[in-house]
XYZ file of C-alpha atoms in Angstrom:
274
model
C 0.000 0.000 0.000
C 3.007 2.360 0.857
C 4.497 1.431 -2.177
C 1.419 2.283 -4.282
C 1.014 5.508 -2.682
C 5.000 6.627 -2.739
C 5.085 5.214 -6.850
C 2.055 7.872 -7.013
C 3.182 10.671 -6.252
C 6.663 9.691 -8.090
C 4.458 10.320 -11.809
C 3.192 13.565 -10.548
C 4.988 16.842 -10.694
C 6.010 17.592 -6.774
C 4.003 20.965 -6.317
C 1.245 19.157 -7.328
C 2.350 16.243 -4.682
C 2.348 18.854 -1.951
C -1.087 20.367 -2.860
C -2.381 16.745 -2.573
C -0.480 15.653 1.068
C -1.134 19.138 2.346
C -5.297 18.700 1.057
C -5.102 14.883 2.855
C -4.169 16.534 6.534
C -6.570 18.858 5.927
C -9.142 16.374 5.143
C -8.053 14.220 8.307
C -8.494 17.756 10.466
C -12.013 17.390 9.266
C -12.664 13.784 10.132
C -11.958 14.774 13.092
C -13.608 17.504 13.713
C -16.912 15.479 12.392
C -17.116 13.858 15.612
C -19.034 16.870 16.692
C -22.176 15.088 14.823
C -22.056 12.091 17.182
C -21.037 13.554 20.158
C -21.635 16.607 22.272
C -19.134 16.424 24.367
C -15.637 14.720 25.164
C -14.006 14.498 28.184
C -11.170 16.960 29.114
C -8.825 14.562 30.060
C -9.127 13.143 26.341
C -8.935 16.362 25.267
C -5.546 17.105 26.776
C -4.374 13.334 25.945
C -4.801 14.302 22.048
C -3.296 17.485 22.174
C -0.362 15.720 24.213
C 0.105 13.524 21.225
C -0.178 16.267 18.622
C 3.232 17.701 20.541
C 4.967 14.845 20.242
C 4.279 14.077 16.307
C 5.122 17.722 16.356
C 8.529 17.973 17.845
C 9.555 14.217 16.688
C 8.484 15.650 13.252
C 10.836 18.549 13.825
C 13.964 16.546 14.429
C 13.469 13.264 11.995
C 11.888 14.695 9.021
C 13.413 18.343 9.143
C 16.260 19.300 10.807
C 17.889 15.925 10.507
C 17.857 16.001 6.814
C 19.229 19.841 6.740
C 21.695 18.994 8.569
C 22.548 15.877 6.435
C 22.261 18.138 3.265
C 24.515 21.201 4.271
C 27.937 21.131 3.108
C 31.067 21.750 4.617
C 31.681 20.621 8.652
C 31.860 21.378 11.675
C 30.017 25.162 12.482
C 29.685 25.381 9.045
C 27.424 22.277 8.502
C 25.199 23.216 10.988
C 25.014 26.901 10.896
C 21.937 27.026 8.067
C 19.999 24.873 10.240
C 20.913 27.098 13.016
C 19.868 30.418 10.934
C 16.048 28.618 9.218
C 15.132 27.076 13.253
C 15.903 30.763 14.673
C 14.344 32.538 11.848
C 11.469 30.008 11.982
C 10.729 30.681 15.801
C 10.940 34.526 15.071
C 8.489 34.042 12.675
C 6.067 32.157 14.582
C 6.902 34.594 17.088
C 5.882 37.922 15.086
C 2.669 35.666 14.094
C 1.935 35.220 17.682
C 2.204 38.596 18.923
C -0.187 39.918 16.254
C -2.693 37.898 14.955
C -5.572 37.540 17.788
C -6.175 34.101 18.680
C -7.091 32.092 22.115
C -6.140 28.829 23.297
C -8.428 25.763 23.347
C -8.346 25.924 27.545
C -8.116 29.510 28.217
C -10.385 31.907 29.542
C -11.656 35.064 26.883
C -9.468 37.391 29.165
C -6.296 35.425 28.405
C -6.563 35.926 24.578
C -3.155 37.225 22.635
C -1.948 39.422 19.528
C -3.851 42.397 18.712
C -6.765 43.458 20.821
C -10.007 42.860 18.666
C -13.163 42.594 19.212
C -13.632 39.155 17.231
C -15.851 36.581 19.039
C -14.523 33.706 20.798
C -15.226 31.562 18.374
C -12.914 33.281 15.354
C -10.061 33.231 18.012
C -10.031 30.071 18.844
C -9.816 28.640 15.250
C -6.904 31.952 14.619
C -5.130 29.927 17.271
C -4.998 26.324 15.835
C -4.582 28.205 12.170
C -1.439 29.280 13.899
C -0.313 25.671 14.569
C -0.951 24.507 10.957
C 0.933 27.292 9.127
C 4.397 25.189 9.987
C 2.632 21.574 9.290
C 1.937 22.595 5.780
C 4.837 24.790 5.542
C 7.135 21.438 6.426
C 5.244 18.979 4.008
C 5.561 21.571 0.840
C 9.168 22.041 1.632
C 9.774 18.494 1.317
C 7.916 18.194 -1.836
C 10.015 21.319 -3.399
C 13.115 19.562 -2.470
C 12.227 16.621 -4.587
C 11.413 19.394 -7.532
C 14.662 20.823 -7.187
C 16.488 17.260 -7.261
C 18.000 17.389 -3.826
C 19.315 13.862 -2.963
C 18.807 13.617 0.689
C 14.708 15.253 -0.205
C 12.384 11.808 -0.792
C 9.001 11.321 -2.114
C 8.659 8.838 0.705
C 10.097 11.395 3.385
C 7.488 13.794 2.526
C 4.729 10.984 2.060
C 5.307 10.252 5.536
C 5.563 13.726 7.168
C 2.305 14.310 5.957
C 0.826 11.057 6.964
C 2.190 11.943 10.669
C 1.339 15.326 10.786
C -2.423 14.070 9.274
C -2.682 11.460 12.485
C -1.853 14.276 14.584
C -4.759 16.530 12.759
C -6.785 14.277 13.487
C -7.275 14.311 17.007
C -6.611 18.323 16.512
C -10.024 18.129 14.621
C -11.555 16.846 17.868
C -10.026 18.881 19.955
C -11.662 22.329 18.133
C -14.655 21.415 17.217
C -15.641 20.150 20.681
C -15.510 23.028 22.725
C -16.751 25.173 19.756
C -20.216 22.547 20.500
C -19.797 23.120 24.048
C -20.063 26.757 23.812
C -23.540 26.433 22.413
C -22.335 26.486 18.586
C -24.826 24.098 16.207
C -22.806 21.065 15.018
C -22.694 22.204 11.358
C -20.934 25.430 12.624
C -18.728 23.304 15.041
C -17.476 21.261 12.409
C -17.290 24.329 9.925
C -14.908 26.251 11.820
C -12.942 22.745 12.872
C -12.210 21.766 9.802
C -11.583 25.322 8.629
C -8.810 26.190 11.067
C -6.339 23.435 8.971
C -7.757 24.903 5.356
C -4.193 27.314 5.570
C -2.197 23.944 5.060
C -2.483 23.445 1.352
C -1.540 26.747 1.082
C 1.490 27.140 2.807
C 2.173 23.428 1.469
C 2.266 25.051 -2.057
C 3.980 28.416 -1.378
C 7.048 26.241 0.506
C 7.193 23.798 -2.699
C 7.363 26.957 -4.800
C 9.662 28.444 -3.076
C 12.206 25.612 -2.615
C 11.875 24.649 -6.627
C 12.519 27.963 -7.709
C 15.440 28.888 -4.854
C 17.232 25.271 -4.192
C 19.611 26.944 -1.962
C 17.568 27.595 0.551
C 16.141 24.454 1.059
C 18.309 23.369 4.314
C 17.501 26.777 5.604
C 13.457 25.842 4.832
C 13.571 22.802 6.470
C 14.931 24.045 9.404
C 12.550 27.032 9.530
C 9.540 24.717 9.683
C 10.955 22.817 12.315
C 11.533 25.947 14.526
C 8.193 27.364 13.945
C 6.648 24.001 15.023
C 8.506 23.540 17.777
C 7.745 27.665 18.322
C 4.034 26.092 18.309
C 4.644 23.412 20.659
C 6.564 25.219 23.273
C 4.099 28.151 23.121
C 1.335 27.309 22.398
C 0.404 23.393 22.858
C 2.095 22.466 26.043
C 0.522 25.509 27.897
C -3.055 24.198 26.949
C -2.440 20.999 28.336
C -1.411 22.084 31.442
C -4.834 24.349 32.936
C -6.015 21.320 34.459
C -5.363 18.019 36.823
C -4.843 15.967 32.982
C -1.110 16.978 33.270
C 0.121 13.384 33.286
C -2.298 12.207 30.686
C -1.420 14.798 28.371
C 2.413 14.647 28.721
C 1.881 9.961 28.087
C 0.091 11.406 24.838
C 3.122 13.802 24.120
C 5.506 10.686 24.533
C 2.956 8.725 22.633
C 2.886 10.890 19.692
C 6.756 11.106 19.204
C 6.933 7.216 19.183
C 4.405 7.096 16.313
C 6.094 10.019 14.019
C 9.752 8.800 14.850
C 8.765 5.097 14.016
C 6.720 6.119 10.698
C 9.996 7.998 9.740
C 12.586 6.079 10.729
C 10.466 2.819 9.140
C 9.126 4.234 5.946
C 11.122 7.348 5.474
C-alpha cells in the first residue's frame, strides 16, 4: 500500500504532490472535527491526551523529518554544517513569534481574558480557530518544503520522506479536529458550525504546502535553511502554544503519556518508511 502511494506521487509533478499531502491533513483535520455530529461532548482529560500527542508528532516531526535532513544536506563541517539549520530554526521561531504577537487568537483551555496578539473585538469563536490556524501554518509549511526539495532534485529530499511527514502530521490533525470542534459545541455552537470552523482552522495547510514547494523549486539553496525554519516554527508552536493548553487542568500526566505517545508514532513512521 506504501508502495502504491510513494510510486504515485513519483508520476506527478512535486508541487502538485504537496497540494495533494497538504489537502489529505486537511481532510483528516475534518474527520476529526466530524465527531461533533455524534457527540456533544468529550471528556477533558481526552482532550488534553490528544493534544499531548499532537506535541509529540510535532517535535519528533521537527527533528526526523526536518532538521535531521538539513543537517545531512549542508555542506562543509563542523560550524559550518550546521550553521543554516541554526539560521532557518531561529528565523522560523521569530516568525512564529511575530505571528503570535499579532494575529488575535485564544487557546483551546483559556479563559476570553487570556486571549493574545492584537486586541479585537472578534468573538470567541474566530479566536479560537486563529489559534490552531497558527499551529498549521508550519505543518503545511514542512510537508511543501519536502515536496520542493524533490522538484529541485536534492538527494537527501524523498518522495517517501514527505509521504510520511504528511501522513504523521495528518494522524496528529486528526485528534486536533476533535479537539476544536468540541468546545466550539460546548459553547452552544450548532454542530454544522462546530465542524465548519474545525475543519476550517487546517484549510491554511495546502496553502502554505504550495507556497514552501514553490519556493524551494525555484530557490534550491535555501532548502536546508526551509527545512529548518519549519521545524523551529513548530517547535515555536509546541513550546508556546500546545504544552501551555495541556497544562490548565489536573490531565497533566495524561497529556504529557500522549506527548511521549505521539513522538513514538512520528519517529517510528519515519525512521520505518522514510
Amino acid at each position: 500500500m506504501f508502495e502504491t502511494i510513494i510510486n504515485f506521487f513519483e508520476e506527478i509533478d512535486p508541487v502538485i504532490g504537496a497540494l495533494l499531502a497538504t489537502t489529505f491533513t486537511w481532510l483528516i483535520t475534518a474527520l476529526g472535527a466530524s465527531f461533533v455530529f455524534f457527540f456533544k461532548e468529550m471528556k477533558r482529560s481526552v482532550l488534553d491526551g490528544m493534544l499531548g500527542f499532537t506535541g509529540g508528532v510535532m517535535v519528533a516531526a521537527s527533528f526526523w523529518s526536518l532538521l535531521a535532513p538539513a543537517i545531512e544536506m549542508s555542506t562543509g563541517d563542523g560550524f559550518a554544517k550546521v550553521l543554516p539549520s541554526a539560521i532557518g530554526f531561529g528565523l522560523g521561531a521569530l516568525f512564529l513569534f511575530g505571528l503570535d504577537k499579532f494575529l488575535p487568537h485564544l487557546h483551546i483551555n483559556f479563559k476570553p481574558s487570556e486571549s493574545e496578539g492584537v486586541q479585537t473585538n472578534l468573538h470567541r469563536t474566530i479566536l479560537l480557530v486563529l489559534a490552531i490556524t497558527l499551529h498549521n501554518i508550519p505543518e503545511g509549511l514542512a510537508v511543501g518544503v519536502l515536496f520542493g526539495g524533490v522538484a529541485a532534485g536534492i538527494p537527501e529530499a524523498s518522495i517517501a520522506g514527505a509521504v510520511v511527514l504528511a501522513i504523521g502530521i495528518g494522524i496528529q490533525n486528526f485528534p486536533e479536529g476533535i479537539a476544536v470542534s468540541m468546545p466550539l459545541r460546548r459553547q452552544g455552537l450548532s454542530r454544522k458550525k462546530s465542524f465548519y470552523y474545525g475543519q476550517l482552522s487546517a484549510i491554511v495547510e495546502p496553502i502554505a504546502g504550495v507556497v514552501g514547494a514553490l519556493a524551494v523549486s525555484f530557490f534550491t539553496p535555501v532548502l536546508p535553511y526551509a527545512l529548518a525554519f519549519a521545524a523551529g516554527a513548530m517547535i515555536f508552536v509546541v513550546v508556546e502554544e500546545v504544552i501551555p493548553e495541556t497544562q490548565q487542568d489536573k490531565y497533566t500526566d495524561i497529556a504529557t503519556l500522549g506527548f511521549m505517545g505521539g513522538f513514538i508514532v512520528m519517529m517510528t513512521l519515519d525512521v520505518a518508511l522514510g
